[in-house]
Every structure is written in C-alpha cells, then in structure tokens.
Coordinates of C-alpha atoms and ligand atoms in Angstrom, one line a residue:
M29 CA 0.0 0.0 0.0
S30 CA 1.4 3.4 -1.0
E31 CA -0.5 5.8 1.3
D32 CA -1.3 6.3 4.8
P33 CA -5.0 5.3 5.5
S34 CA -6.3 8.5 7.1
H35 CA -10.1 9.6 7.7
S36 CA -9.8 12.6 5.6
Q37 CA -7.9 11.5 2.5
D38 CA -9.6 11.8 -1.0
H39 CA -10.6 8.4 -2.2
S40 CA -11.8 9.5 -5.7
Q41 CA -8.4 8.2 -7.3
D42 CA -8.0 4.6 -8.4
H43 CA -6.9 2.3 -5.7
S44 CA -7.9 -0.9 -7.2
Q45 CA -4.2 -2.2 -7.0
D46 CA -4.0 -1.7 -3.1
F47 CA -3.4 -4.7 -1.0
V48 CA -2.1 -5.6 2.5
T49 CA 0.3 -8.5 2.6
L50 CA -0.4 -10.7 5.5
K51 CA 2.2 -13.4 6.4
D52 CA 1.6 -16.2 8.8
E53 CA 4.7 -16.6 10.8
R54 CA 3.7 -20.2 11.7
S55 CA 3.3 -21.6 8.3
G56 CA 5.5 -19.1 6.4
K57 CA 2.4 -18.7 4.0
S58 CA 1.5 -15.2 3.0
T59 CA -1.6 -13.8 1.1
R60 CA -2.6 -10.4 -0.3
L61 CA -5.8 -8.9 1.1
P62 CA -7.5 -6.3 -1.0
V63 CA -8.0 -2.8 0.5
L64 CA -11.5 -1.3 -0.1
Y65 CA -12.1 2.4 -0.2
G66 CA -15.3 4.0 0.5
S67 CA -16.1 7.6 -0.7
Q68 CA -14.6 8.9 2.5
G69 CA -13.5 7.5 5.9
S70 CA -11.0 4.8 7.0
P71 CA -10.3 2.1 4.2
V72 CA -11.3 -1.3 5.1
L73 CA -9.4 -4.6 4.5
D74 CA -11.4 -7.4 2.7
I75 CA -10.8 -10.5 4.8
A76 CA -13.5 -12.7 3.0
T77 CA -10.7 -15.1 1.8
L78 CA -8.8 -15.2 5.1
H79 CA -10.4 -18.4 6.6
A80 CA -10.1 -20.3 3.3
E81 CA -6.5 -19.2 2.9
F82 CA -5.1 -19.5 6.4
G83 CA -7.9 -21.2 8.5
Y84 CA -8.1 -18.1 10.8
Y85 CA -11.2 -16.1 11.7
T86 CA -10.7 -12.6 13.0
F87 CA -11.5 -11.8 16.7
D88 CA -13.1 -8.4 17.4
P89 CA -15.5 -8.5 20.5
G90 CA -17.5 -5.4 20.4
Y91 CA -16.8 -5.0 16.7
G92 CA -14.5 -2.0 17.4
A93 CA -12.4 -2.6 14.2
T94 CA -15.1 -4.3 12.0
G95 CA -17.1 -2.9 9.1
S96 CA -20.2 -5.0 9.0
C97 CA -21.7 -3.7 5.8
A98 CA -21.4 -1.0 3.0
S99 CA -23.7 1.7 3.5
A100 CA -24.4 5.0 1.8
I101 CA -26.6 6.6 4.3
T102 CA -24.8 8.0 7.2
F103 CA -21.1 9.1 7.7
I104 CA -19.3 9.7 11.0
N105 CA -15.8 10.9 11.5
G106 CA -15.4 10.3 15.2
S107 CA -12.1 12.1 15.7
E108 CA -13.4 15.3 14.1
G109 CA -16.9 15.2 15.5
V110 CA -18.6 15.1 12.1
L111 CA -21.8 13.4 11.4
M112 CA -23.7 13.6 7.9
H113 CA -26.7 12.1 6.4
R114 CA -26.4 11.4 2.7
G115 CA -23.6 14.1 2.6
Y116 CA -25.5 16.7 4.6
D117 CA -24.0 17.9 7.8
I118 CA -26.2 17.2 10.9
S119 CA -26.0 20.7 12.3
E120 CA -27.2 22.2 8.9
L121 CA -30.0 19.6 8.7
A122 CA -31.0 20.4 12.5
E123 CA -30.9 24.2 11.8
Q124 CA -32.5 24.4 8.4
S125 CA -34.6 21.2 7.8
D126 CA -37.5 19.5 9.5
Y127 CA -37.9 15.9 10.5
L128 CA -40.0 14.7 7.7
E129 CA -37.7 16.2 5.2
V130 CA -34.8 14.3 6.9
C131 CA -36.9 11.1 6.8
Y132 CA -37.4 11.5 3.0
L133 CA -33.5 12.1 2.8
L134 CA -32.7 9.0 4.7
L135 CA -35.2 6.8 2.7
N136 CA -34.7 8.3 -0.8
A137 CA -31.0 9.4 -0.7
D138 CA -31.9 13.1 -1.6
L139 CA -33.8 16.0 -0.3
P140 CA -37.3 16.3 -1.7
N141 CA -38.4 19.1 -4.0
K142 CA -41.6 21.0 -3.0
T143 CA -43.9 18.5 -4.9
Q144 CA -42.1 15.3 -3.5
K145 CA -42.2 16.8 0.0
D146 CA -46.0 17.5 -0.2
E147 CA -46.6 14.0 -1.5
F148 CA -44.4 12.3 1.1
F149 CA -46.1 14.2 3.9
Q150 CA -49.6 13.5 2.5
T151 CA -48.6 9.6 2.3
I152 CA -47.4 9.7 5.9
R153 CA -50.6 11.5 7.0
N154 CA -52.6 8.6 5.3
H155 CA -51.0 6.1 7.6
T156 CA -51.0 7.8 11.1
M157 CA -53.9 5.8 12.6
L158 CA -53.6 2.4 14.2
H159 CA -55.9 -0.6 13.4
D160 CA -58.7 -0.2 16.0
Q161 CA -58.2 -3.7 17.3
M162 CA -54.7 -2.6 18.6
Q163 CA -56.3 -0.8 21.6
Y164 CA -57.1 -4.1 23.0
F165 CA -53.5 -5.1 22.8
F166 CA -52.5 -2.1 25.0
R167 CA -55.1 -3.1 27.6
G168 CA -53.4 -6.4 28.2
F169 CA -50.5 -4.6 29.9
R170 CA -50.4 -3.4 33.5
R171 CA -50.6 0.4 33.7
D172 CA -47.3 0.5 35.4
A173 CA -45.5 -1.3 32.7
H174 CA -42.3 0.5 31.4
P175 CA -43.3 2.2 28.1
M176 CA -40.5 0.5 26.4
A177 CA -41.9 -2.9 27.2
I178 CA -45.3 -1.9 25.7
M179 CA -43.6 -0.3 22.7
V180 CA -41.5 -3.4 21.8
A181 CA -44.6 -5.5 22.0
V182 CA -46.9 -3.2 20.0
V183 CA -44.4 -2.5 17.2
G184 CA -43.7 -6.3 16.9
A185 CA -47.6 -6.8 16.9
L186 CA -47.8 -4.6 13.8
S187 CA -46.7 -7.6 11.7
A188 CA -50.0 -9.3 13.0
F189 CA -52.0 -6.5 11.7
Y190 CA -50.6 -5.3 8.3
H191 CA -50.2 -8.5 6.3
D192 CA -50.0 -6.5 3.0
S193 CA -46.6 -5.2 3.8
L194 CA -44.7 -8.3 5.0
D195 CA -43.3 -9.6 1.8
I196 CA -39.7 -8.3 1.8
Q197 CA -39.1 -9.3 -1.8
D198 CA -41.7 -6.9 -3.0
E199 CA -40.6 -3.4 -3.3
E200 CA -43.8 -1.6 -3.0
Q201 CA -44.6 -3.8 0.2
R202 CA -41.1 -2.7 1.6
K203 CA -42.1 0.9 0.9
L204 CA -45.4 0.7 2.4
A205 CA -44.0 -0.9 5.6
S206 CA -41.5 1.9 5.8
I207 CA -44.2 4.6 5.5
R208 CA -46.4 2.8 8.0
M209 CA -43.7 2.6 10.7
V210 CA -42.6 6.2 10.3
A211 CA -46.3 7.3 10.4
K212 CA -47.5 5.2 13.2
M213 CA -44.6 5.5 15.6
P214 CA -45.8 8.8 16.9
T215 CA -49.3 7.3 17.6
I216 CA -47.8 4.3 19.4
A217 CA -45.6 6.5 21.6
A218 CA -48.3 8.8 22.5
Q219 CA -50.8 5.9 23.3
V220 CA -48.0 4.2 25.5
Y221 CA -47.8 7.5 27.3
K222 CA -51.7 7.9 27.6
Y223 CA -52.2 4.3 28.9
A224 CA -49.5 4.8 31.6
I225 CA -51.2 7.8 33.0
G226 CA -54.7 6.6 32.5
Q227 CA -56.0 9.0 29.9
P228 CA -57.9 8.4 26.8
F229 CA -56.0 7.8 23.6
V230 CA -56.1 10.9 21.2
S231 CA -56.5 10.2 17.6
P232 CA -53.9 11.7 15.0
R233 CA -54.9 15.1 13.7
N234 CA -53.8 15.4 10.1
D235 CA -54.2 19.1 9.9
L236 CA -51.1 19.3 12.2
G237 CA -47.3 18.8 11.3
Y238 CA -45.7 15.6 12.2
V239 CA -44.2 16.9 15.6
E240 CA -47.2 19.0 16.6
N241 CA -49.5 16.1 16.0
F242 CA -47.3 14.0 18.2
L243 CA -47.3 16.6 20.9
N244 CA -51.1 16.9 20.5
M245 CA -51.6 13.1 20.9
T246 CA -49.4 13.1 24.0
F247 CA -50.5 16.1 26.0
S248 CA -53.9 17.1 24.9
V249 CA -57.1 15.9 26.7
P250 CA -60.7 15.9 25.5
A251 CA -61.7 18.4 28.3
E252 CA -59.9 21.4 26.9
A253 CA -58.0 22.9 24.0
Y254 CA -54.2 22.2 23.6
H255 CA -51.7 24.6 21.9
A256 CA -48.2 23.4 21.6
D257 CA -45.4 25.9 22.6
P258 CA -43.7 26.7 19.2
A259 CA -40.4 26.6 21.0
V260 CA -41.2 23.2 22.2
V261 CA -42.3 22.0 18.6
R262 CA -39.0 23.3 17.1
A263 CA -36.8 21.8 19.9
L264 CA -38.6 18.4 19.5
E265 CA -38.2 18.7 15.8
Q266 CA -34.5 19.1 16.2
I267 CA -34.3 16.3 18.7
F268 CA -36.0 13.9 16.2
I269 CA -33.7 15.0 13.4
L270 CA -30.5 14.6 15.7
H271 CA -31.7 11.1 16.6
A272 CA -32.8 10.0 13.0
D273 CA -29.9 7.8 12.3
H274 CA -26.4 7.0 13.4
E275 CA -24.6 4.5 11.2
Q276 CA -24.1 0.9 12.4
N277 CA -24.7 1.4 16.2
A278 CA -26.0 -1.5 18.3
S279 CA -29.8 -1.0 17.6
T280 CA -29.1 -0.6 13.9
S281 CA -26.9 -3.6 13.7
T282 CA -29.5 -5.6 15.5
V283 CA -32.0 -4.5 13.0
R284 CA -29.8 -5.6 10.1
L285 CA -29.0 -8.8 11.7
A286 CA -32.6 -9.6 12.4
G287 CA -33.4 -8.6 8.8
S288 CA -30.5 -10.7 7.4
S289 CA -32.6 -13.8 7.9
G290 CA -35.6 -12.5 6.0
A291 CA -37.6 -11.5 8.9
N292 CA -40.5 -9.1 8.5
P293 CA -39.7 -5.3 8.8
F294 CA -41.9 -4.8 11.9
A295 CA -40.3 -7.7 13.7
C296 CA -36.8 -6.3 12.8
I297 CA -37.8 -2.8 14.2
A298 CA -39.0 -4.4 17.4
A299 CA -35.6 -6.1 17.7
G300 CA -33.9 -2.6 17.3
I301 CA -36.2 -1.1 20.0
S302 CA -35.1 -3.9 22.4
S303 CA -31.4 -3.2 21.7
L304 CA -32.0 0.5 22.2
W305 CA -33.6 0.0 25.6
G306 CA -30.2 -0.7 27.3
P307 CA -28.6 2.0 29.6
A308 CA -25.3 2.0 27.5
H309 CA -27.4 2.9 24.3
G310 CA -30.7 4.7 24.3
G311 CA -31.3 4.4 28.0
A312 CA -28.4 6.7 28.9
N313 CA -30.3 10.1 28.9
E314 CA -32.6 8.6 31.7
A315 CA -29.5 7.6 33.5
V316 CA -27.9 11.1 33.2
L317 CA -30.9 12.7 34.7
N318 CA -30.8 10.2 37.6
M319 CA -27.1 11.0 37.9
L320 CA -27.7 14.8 38.1
E321 CA -30.5 14.4 40.6
D322 CA -28.4 12.0 42.8
M323 CA -25.7 14.7 42.7
E324 CA -27.9 17.3 44.5
E325 CA -25.4 20.2 44.2
T326 CA -22.5 21.0 42.1
S327 CA -20.1 21.0 45.2
R328 CA -20.3 17.1 44.8
I329 CA -18.8 17.1 41.3
P330 CA -15.3 16.1 42.5
E331 CA -16.8 13.0 44.2
F332 CA -18.7 12.0 41.1
L333 CA -15.6 12.3 38.9
A334 CA -13.6 10.4 41.4
R335 CA -16.2 7.6 41.3
A336 CA -16.1 7.6 37.5
K337 CA -12.4 7.3 37.5
D338 CA -12.1 4.6 40.0
K339 CA -11.7 1.2 38.3
D340 CA -13.2 -0.8 41.3
D341 CA -16.4 1.4 41.0
P342 CA -18.8 0.4 38.2
F343 CA -20.0 3.8 38.1
R344 CA -19.5 5.8 34.9
L345 CA -20.2 9.5 34.0
M346 CA -23.5 9.0 32.0
G347 CA -23.7 10.9 28.9
F348 CA -19.9 11.0 28.5
G349 CA -17.8 9.0 26.2
H350 CA -18.7 7.2 23.0
R351 CA -17.4 4.3 20.9
V352 CA -17.0 6.5 17.7
Y353 CA -16.7 10.1 18.7
K354 CA -13.4 11.0 20.2
N355 CA -14.4 14.7 20.0
Y356 CA -17.5 16.7 21.2
D357 CA -20.6 14.8 19.7
P358 CA -22.0 17.4 17.3
R359 CA -25.5 16.4 18.5
A360 CA -24.8 17.4 22.0
A361 CA -23.7 20.9 20.8
V362 CA -27.0 21.3 19.1
L363 CA -29.2 20.1 22.0
R364 CA -27.4 22.3 24.5
K365 CA -28.6 25.3 22.4
C366 CA -32.0 23.8 22.1
L367 CA -32.2 23.4 25.9
E368 CA -31.3 27.0 26.3
S369 CA -34.1 28.4 23.9
V370 CA -36.7 26.1 25.6
L371 CA -35.7 27.3 29.0
I372 CA -35.8 30.9 27.8
S373 CA -39.2 30.3 26.1
K374 CA -40.6 28.9 29.3
G375 CA -39.3 31.7 31.4
V376 CA -37.1 29.4 33.5
E377 CA -34.2 31.4 34.9
R378 CA -32.6 28.7 36.9
E379 CA -32.6 25.1 36.0
P380 CA -30.6 23.4 38.7
L381 CA -30.0 20.2 36.6
F382 CA -28.7 22.3 33.7
E383 CA -26.4 24.1 36.0
R384 CA -25.1 21.0 37.4
A385 CA -24.6 19.4 33.9
R386 CA -22.7 22.5 32.7
A387 CA -20.4 22.4 35.6
L388 CA -19.8 18.7 35.4
E389 CA -19.0 19.1 31.6
K390 CA -16.6 21.8 32.3
A391 CA -14.9 20.0 35.2
A392 CA -14.6 16.6 33.3
L393 CA -13.2 18.3 30.1
E394 CA -10.4 19.9 32.3
D395 CA -9.7 16.6 34.0
A396 CA -6.6 14.5 32.8
Y397 CA -8.6 11.2 32.9
F398 CA -11.3 12.5 30.5
V399 CA -8.9 14.4 28.3
E400 CA -6.5 11.5 27.8
R401 CA -9.4 9.1 26.9
K402 CA -11.0 11.5 24.7
L403 CA -14.3 11.4 26.6
F404 CA -16.7 14.2 25.7
P405 CA -20.4 14.8 26.3
N406 CA -22.6 12.6 23.9
V407 CA -26.0 13.1 22.6
D408 CA -27.7 11.9 25.8
F409 CA -26.0 14.5 28.1
Y410 CA -28.4 17.2 27.5
S411 CA -31.3 15.5 25.9
G412 CA -32.8 14.3 29.2
I413 CA -32.8 17.7 30.8
L414 CA -34.2 19.2 27.6
L415 CA -37.1 16.4 27.4
R416 CA -37.9 16.9 30.9
A417 CA -38.1 20.7 30.6
M418 CA -40.5 19.9 27.6
G419 CA -42.8 17.9 30.0
F420 CA -41.9 14.4 29.1
P421 CA -41.4 11.9 32.1
T422 CA -38.2 10.0 32.3
S423 CA -39.7 6.7 31.4
M424 CA -40.7 8.2 28.0
F425 CA -37.1 9.2 26.8
T426 CA -36.1 6.2 25.3
V427 CA -39.5 5.8 23.6
L428 CA -38.9 9.2 21.9
F429 CA -35.3 8.2 20.8
A430 CA -37.0 5.0 19.3
L431 CA -39.7 7.1 17.5
A432 CA -37.0 9.3 15.9
R433 CA -34.6 6.5 15.1
T434 CA -37.2 4.3 13.4
V435 CA -36.7 6.0 10.1
G436 CA -32.9 5.3 10.3
W437 CA -33.5 1.7 11.1
V438 CA -36.0 1.3 8.3
A439 CA -33.6 3.0 5.8
Q440 CA -30.7 0.6 6.9
W441 CA -33.0 -2.3 6.7
R442 CA -34.0 -1.6 3.3
E443 CA -30.4 -0.7 2.0
M444 CA -29.6 -4.2 3.4
V445 CA -32.5 -6.1 1.6
E446 CA -31.9 -4.3 -1.6
D447 CA -28.1 -5.1 -1.6
P448 CA -27.8 -8.1 -3.8
S449 CA -24.6 -9.2 -1.9
S450 CA -26.4 -9.3 1.4
R451 CA -26.2 -12.7 3.1
I452 CA -27.6 -13.9 6.6
G453 CA -25.4 -12.3 9.4
R454 CA -23.6 -15.2 10.9
P455 CA -20.5 -14.3 13.0
R456 CA -18.0 -17.1 14.2
Q457 CA -16.4 -17.5 17.6
L458 CA -13.3 -18.2 19.6
Y459 CA -14.4 -21.4 21.4
R460 CA -13.2 -21.6 24.9
G461 CA -15.3 -24.4 26.3
R462 CA -14.6 -28.0 27.1
T463 CA -13.5 -30.3 24.3
K464 CA -15.1 -33.6 23.5
R465 CA -15.9 -35.9 26.5
P466 CA -18.2 -38.9 26.9
F467 CA -21.7 -38.6 28.3
V468 CA -22.0 -39.6 32.0
P469 CA -25.4 -41.3 33.0
L470 CA -27.1 -39.7 35.8
E471 CA -26.4 -42.4 38.4
Q472 CA -22.7 -42.0 37.8
R473 CA -22.4 -38.3 38.1
K474 CA -20.7 -37.0 41.3
S475 CA -23.1 -35.4 43.8
Ligands
LIG9 N1 -17.0 7.5 32.5 C1 -15.9 7.1 32.9 N2 -15.0 6.4 32.2 C2 -15.4 6.0 31.0 C3 -16.6 6.5 30.5 C4 -17.5 7.2 31.3 N3 -18.7 7.6 30.8 N4 -16.6 6.0 29.1 C5 -15.5 5.4 28.9 N5 -14.7 5.4 30.0 C6 -13.4 4.9 30.1 C7 -13.3 3.4 30.3 O1 -13.4 3.0 31.6 C8 -12.1 3.1 29.5 O2 -11.0 3.3 30.4 P1 -9.7 2.4 30.5 O3 -9.1 2.5 29.2 O4 -8.7 3.0 31.6 O5 -10.1 1.1 30.8 C9 -12.0 4.1 28.4 O6 -12.8 5.2 28.9 C10 -12.6 3.6 27.1 O7 -14.0 3.1 27.3 P2 -14.7 1.9 26.7 O8 -15.6 1.4 27.7 O9 -13.6 1.0 26.2 O10 -15.5 2.6 25.7 P3 -16.6 1.9 24.8 O11 -16.4 2.5 23.4 O12 -16.6 0.3 24.9 O13 -17.8 2.4 25.4 C11 -19.7 3.8 26.0 C12 -18.6 3.6 24.9 C13 -20.6 4.9 25.3 C14 -20.5 2.6 26.2 C15 -19.1 4.4 27.4 O14 -18.4 5.5 27.0 C16 -20.1 4.6 28.4 O15 -20.3 3.6 29.1 N6 -20.6 6.0 28.6 C17 -21.6 6.1 29.5 C18 -22.9 5.7 28.9 C19 -23.5 6.6 27.8 O16 -23.4 7.9 28.0 N7 -24.0 6.0 26.8 C20 -24.6 6.8 25.7 C21 -23.8 6.5 24.4 S1 -24.2 7.6 23.1 C22 -25.9 7.2 22.7 C23 -26.1 5.8 22.0 O17 -25.4 5.4 21.4 O18 -27.2 5.5 22.2

C-alpha cells in the first residue's frame, strides 16, 4: 500500500491495486488482502478469503475494528466530531430542515423538492392511525409497565395487523412498511404514554405537522384545547432530526442482523427497539438525569468524577464517552442550544440540573482522565434535561429516541434487503469451552 490510511484522504482516485500483504509466521504462508475504499472514511481490509487461505477467523469483540456492511446513508468521523446524512452535515439539517424532510432524505437518498415533500407528507398522513383492534393489545398490559416494554410489543405486533406489507421481496410492500412505521410510531408512542397515565387515547390530527401532531396526541385531553409551544415544537423537531440515524450502532446492527434472515420489517424494528432500551445505548439520557439528581449540588462534582475514574467502582459518568466520537458529539452541541431556547421560552431562569450538567461538563473536560481518553459529552448528556423541560417523564425518553430512530432503522434495513450481496449475518467465535468428552449417565455423576 502506498498511502497512509487516514480519515480525511480523497478516495476519488483509483486504488484498485491496493493490497495488504499478510504473512503467517507459523506456516510461512502469505496472502494479499484487498483494501477497499469508500467515498470517505477509513479504508477497510477485505478479509473474506482469510479463513479459506489461512484457516483463521478474526477476533473483534464489540466490533470496534469491524465494518459489518457497506452503506451510503450516514457518515461519522469520530475524531473530528462529524456526522452527515447522505452528505449533509447534521448541524445544517438540524438548523435548516425539518424531521419529515430528513426522513425523506434517509429513505430516498436526496432531499425532496416541493412536490415530493408535499406528496411524502400526504402519504405519511394517510397512515397515522392504528388498526382499531390494537387498543385491546394495549389493555393487556399493566398500567405501570415500562413504556418501552409496551412499545417493543406493539411494534412487533404490527406484523400481525398489516399482512399486506410483510413480503420483503416486494419493493412496494417494503415502501409501504417503511411509511407505516414512520407514520405510526408517534401514535404508538403517544398511546403508550396515555395508557401509563390513565388518560384516553387521542387520535392523530392530520391538519397538524408531524411533531405538533405527536405533541397533541401526547399532551392534549378531551376536556380542553391544547396549543403546543412553538419553541417546544421546534426543539422536538431538532431532537428527532438529531436522533434519526447513526450508522451501524448496536440497535441498527440488531435490525440488520434480524433482517438478514428475511424476518419481516416490523419484527426487525421491534428487535432494534429492544437493543436501544439498554442503558449503554438509548437508555443513557434517563441515567444522566438520575445521576444529576443524585448529585444534588455542584459541590459534589469532584466526588462523582472520582467515582467515574475509580476502576473498582462500576459507576461511569453517564452521557460521557462514545465508541466512535473521540471529540465533542455534534448532536450534544445542538441539544445544548435547544435546551437554552426552551428554558428561555418557558421563562425558566434557573434550572438546577442544567447548571449541574454544565459545571460537570466543564470539570470533566479539564480533568486529565477524560482528556486522555477523549471522553466528551454525547447526545444523551443534555437530551434528558431538555425532554424533561418539555414535559416528558423520564420513562418516555427512550420511547422518543425509538420514535425518531425508526426511520434510520427502516432506511438501513431497506438498504440491506436491496443489496444483492447481502447474506444472513452469521459471525463465528473463539471457542473456549470443554473439548469432547463422553456422556455420563445420571447415576454415575458426582453429587
Ligand atoms: N465514565 C468514565 N470512564 C469512561 C466512560 C465514562 N462515561 N466512558 C468510557 N470510560 C473509560 C473506560 O473506563 C475506559 O478506560 P480504560 O481505558 O482506563 O479502561 C476508556 O474510557 C474507554 O472506554 P470503553 O468502555 O472501552 O469505551 P466503549 O467504546 O466500549 O464504550 C460507551 C462507549 C458509550 C458505552 C461508554 O463511554 C459509556 O459507558 N458511557 C456512558 C454511557 C453513555 O453515555 N452511553 C450513551 C452512548 S451515546 C448514545 C447511544 O449510542 O445510544
């Protein structure tokens, strides 16, 4: 190979002759592995022939050095803090676009023109209602069930209601399933919330925008009129945009792996929601809020930092660190601004959790432990405080993340199904268990 494989190099030139020569010191055998270049980002080594040539599998728990697929949807440069969808920078999308336009972009590879945008919005509107029978499905749950538990089940159950969009070989059915999921997720999320608080479900209103309609279904009651605060609508629009997709993270990889077997799209998205639920992924903003509440006052920051640094203590600074970003998460910067504008609009002069978060961020970014490990605030650091300021209970935070991420999951699922080189995902392992031994009859086993 002639060049240094850096993140920022121009890959437009011909690299078809690039190989890495690998020599097995045990056998003395060597092979040339092709280097593959995307349009930007680190090149990857094609190891498809490695096992056939050498008898080795690769070992990469957590997949930190593994590219699991080729994708044209989202690009992240973690060291420079860059996130782009279809070539558009996330901050530009958050500032200048709206969520449905970003949905269109993720699903169709380009921003829509005016006619395409109107048609897309109209199509989404046509699918916002849930099958009437689904209300009975909700009623099977305890009222104190975690909203994510209900959401996983209800989204999985869509496959029992929409039989005309389950054939993944049919392009029209794939599109219909995609539209249905983007359109119905706000309705499901709002009904999950209403069910938990014992209020009647509110039907979707197609005269409202996507975000405004969701707020109306969530916070309005039949007894009085509800008008969403424009600052809250704009902030939620931005939250949805910022969460719409994020490359091959745990939940997206889960969706792709589930889908690689040919499972129906609703089942695949339900699998993604399950993966998102974990505190190391979508559940982190809830954990940030709990951490800031436990802190009680900024004077305890040194104590929290000391715990986060102590290897004998499982505590971690929630909302800090990221597998890919080794710089400020660009989404966290937008959310911090969003939070400031929502607090101003609501006339909140002092928000103790925000004060604690800002002081904690400052202290961590000046601390050698966090500096050396390149640990910066991630998307979850400010999103919990923001969602709470907007009136959402903590238990709904991951539900909102799932709502917004659905379009990314769907776009990634479709890209996989439409890629002729896709095969069922089937990783191998390094077996460390017992080797073959004879079966011992029960009466001969030691007590
Ligand atoms: N607090 C204290 N130490 C940390 C933290 C943290 N939040 N994050 C990483 N470290 C340390 C870790 O102990 C390790 O130190 P050492 O090298 O001395 O052993 C080093 O930094 C590298 O960490 P890692 O665990 O190897 O990193 P990872 O890529 O496996 O984990 C992470 C990434 C996001 C799970 C982790 O940073 C973390 O647990 N953060 C807190 C939870 C959180 O905020 N999650 C939201 C992630 S972003 C949203 C999403 O993806 O859904």
